[in-house]
Amino acid sequence: MSEERTLTARERLRIHLREARRTTDSPIVEAQLEAALDAWNDLSPTPLRECPVCGKVGLPERIQQHKCTIQFLEEENSGIQ
């Protein structure tokens, strides 16, 4: 079973920078985009967070959006009753 995966802001930024660098015809723009990618690579990683309800660990924005296993089971059980 695959879990829906959304891109983080950091992942989207990297994709856009790489695509812009790949498609530009300007050596000046390419150099600026290369410098931006180098700066992106130098960023410290986003710290992982743990869900206080189910204990799942992940990026803060993904933990905020995930559906806890415990909440999912409670919703399923409440539908049965």
Short mmCIF file of the C-alpha atoms (twelve columns), coordinates in Angstrom:
data_MODEL
# 
_entry.id   MODEL 
# 
loop_
_atom_site.group_PDB 
_atom_site.id 
_atom_site.type_symbol 
_atom_site.label_atom_id 
_atom_site.label_alt_id 
_atom_site.label_comp_id 
_atom_site.label_asym_id 
_atom_site.label_seq_id 
_atom_site.Cartn_x 
_atom_site.Cartn_y 
_atom_site.Cartn_z 
_atom_site.pdbx_PDB_model_num 
ATOM 1  C CA . MET A 1  0.000   0.000  0.000   1 
ATOM 2  C CA . SER A 2  1.539   3.345  -0.985  1 
ATOM 3  C CA . GLU A 3  1.043   6.464  1.039   1 
ATOM 4  C CA . GLU A 4  0.258   9.714  -0.786  1 
ATOM 5  C CA . ARG A 5  3.430   11.791 -0.796  1 
ATOM 6  C CA . THR A 6  3.433   15.539 -1.134  1 
ATOM 7  C CA . LEU A 7  6.523   17.546 -1.914  1 
ATOM 8  C CA . THR A 8  7.937   19.856 0.706   1 
ATOM 9  C CA . ALA A 9  8.653   23.500 -0.093  1 
ATOM 10 C CA . ARG A 10 12.366  22.639 -0.153  1 
ATOM 11 C CA . GLU A 11 11.823  19.815 -2.635  1 
ATOM 12 C CA . ARG A 12 9.678   22.018 -4.885  1 
ATOM 13 C CA . LEU A 13 12.314  24.778 -4.792  1 
ATOM 14 C CA . ARG A 14 15.072  22.372 -5.791  1 
ATOM 15 C CA . ILE A 15 12.992  20.972 -8.645  1 
ATOM 16 C CA . HIS A 16 12.253  24.455 -9.993  1 
ATOM 17 C CA . LEU A 17 15.876  25.570 -9.723  1 
ATOM 18 C CA . ARG A 18 17.143  22.472 -11.512 1 
ATOM 19 C CA . GLU A 19 14.516  22.735 -14.249 1 
ATOM 20 C CA . ALA A 20 15.238  26.443 -14.761 1 
ATOM 21 C CA . ARG A 21 18.961  25.731 -14.988 1 
ATOM 22 C CA . ARG A 22 18.333  22.933 -17.472 1 
ATOM 23 C CA . THR A 23 16.150  25.053 -19.770 1 
ATOM 24 C CA . THR A 24 17.966  28.386 -19.769 1 
ATOM 25 C CA . ASP A 25 19.948  29.563 -22.771 1 
ATOM 26 C CA . SER A 26 21.707  32.327 -20.850 1 
ATOM 27 C CA . PRO A 27 25.106  31.507 -19.329 1 
ATOM 28 C CA . ILE A 28 24.595  34.309 -16.794 1 
ATOM 29 C CA . VAL A 29 21.249  32.905 -15.639 1 
ATOM 30 C CA . GLU A 30 22.690  29.393 -15.589 1 
ATOM 31 C CA . ALA A 31 25.534  30.568 -13.320 1 
ATOM 32 C CA . GLN A 32 23.051  32.278 -10.988 1 
ATOM 33 C CA . LEU A 33 20.887  29.169 -10.825 1 
ATOM 34 C CA . GLU A 34 23.945  27.006 -10.180 1 
ATOM 35 C CA . ALA A 35 24.862  29.317 -7.283  1 
ATOM 36 C CA . ALA A 36 21.297  29.063 -5.964  1 
ATOM 37 C CA . LEU A 37 21.484  25.254 -6.087  1 
ATOM 38 C CA . ASP A 38 24.829  25.343 -4.275  1 
ATOM 39 C CA . ALA A 39 23.247  27.534 -1.583  1 
ATOM 40 C CA . TRP A 40 20.309  25.118 -1.370  1 
ATOM 41 C CA . ASN A 41 22.737  22.206 -0.892  1 
ATOM 42 C CA . ASP A 42 24.421  24.114 1.952   1 
ATOM 43 C CA . LEU A 43 21.155  24.535 3.884   1 
ATOM 44 C CA . SER A 44 20.878  22.512 7.048   1 
ATOM 45 C CA . PRO A 45 18.348  19.681 6.823   1 
ATOM 46 C CA . THR A 46 14.851  20.189 8.141   1 
ATOM 47 C CA . PRO A 47 14.588  18.518 11.553  1 
ATOM 48 C CA . LEU A 48 12.195  15.601 11.794  1 
ATOM 49 C CA . ARG A 49 9.182   15.739 14.091  1 
ATOM 50 C CA . GLU A 50 7.248   13.038 15.877  1 
ATOM 51 C CA . CYS A 51 3.457   12.942 15.917  1 
ATOM 52 C CA . PRO A 52 2.369   13.209 19.561  1 
ATOM 53 C CA . VAL A 53 -0.636  10.955 18.874  1 
ATOM 54 C CA . CYS A 54 0.727   7.988  16.921  1 
ATOM 55 C CA . GLY A 55 4.503   8.456  17.113  1 
ATOM 56 C CA . LYS A 56 5.062   8.631  13.347  1 
ATOM 57 C CA . VAL A 57 8.271   10.532 12.508  1 
ATOM 58 C CA . GLY A 58 8.712   12.768 9.475   1 
ATOM 59 C CA . LEU A 59 9.095   16.280 8.161   1 
ATOM 60 C CA . PRO A 60 7.020   18.820 10.099  1 
ATOM 61 C CA . GLU A 61 4.729   19.660 7.159   1 
ATOM 62 C CA . ARG A 62 4.103   15.971 6.445   1 
ATOM 63 C CA . ILE A 63 3.412   15.120 10.080  1 
ATOM 64 C CA . GLN A 64 1.013   18.061 10.232  1 
ATOM 65 C CA . GLN A 65 -0.875  16.728 7.176   1 
ATOM 66 C CA . HIS A 66 -0.792  12.990 7.882   1 
ATOM 67 C CA . LYS A 67 -3.767  11.035 9.089   1 
ATOM 68 C CA . CYS A 68 -2.809  9.317  12.322  1 
ATOM 69 C CA . THR A 69 -3.260  5.575  12.403  1 
ATOM 70 C CA . ILE A 70 -5.045  5.954  15.731  1 
ATOM 71 C CA . GLN A 71 -7.446  8.570  14.331  1 
ATOM 72 C CA . PHE A 72 -8.047  6.399  11.253  1 
ATOM 73 C CA . LEU A 73 -8.895  3.364  13.409  1 
ATOM 74 C CA . GLU A 74 -11.189 5.434  15.633  1 
ATOM 75 C CA . GLU A 75 -13.048 6.749  12.567  1 
ATOM 76 C CA . GLU A 76 -13.416 3.233  11.158  1 
ATOM 77 C CA . ASN A 77 -14.661 1.880  14.497  1 
ATOM 78 C CA . SER A 78 -17.125 4.732  14.974  1 
ATOM 79 C CA . GLY A 79 -18.614 3.970  11.537  1 
ATOM 80 C CA . ILE A 80 -19.204 0.346  12.528  1 
ATOM 81 C CA . GLN A 81 -21.113 1.135  15.699  1 
# 
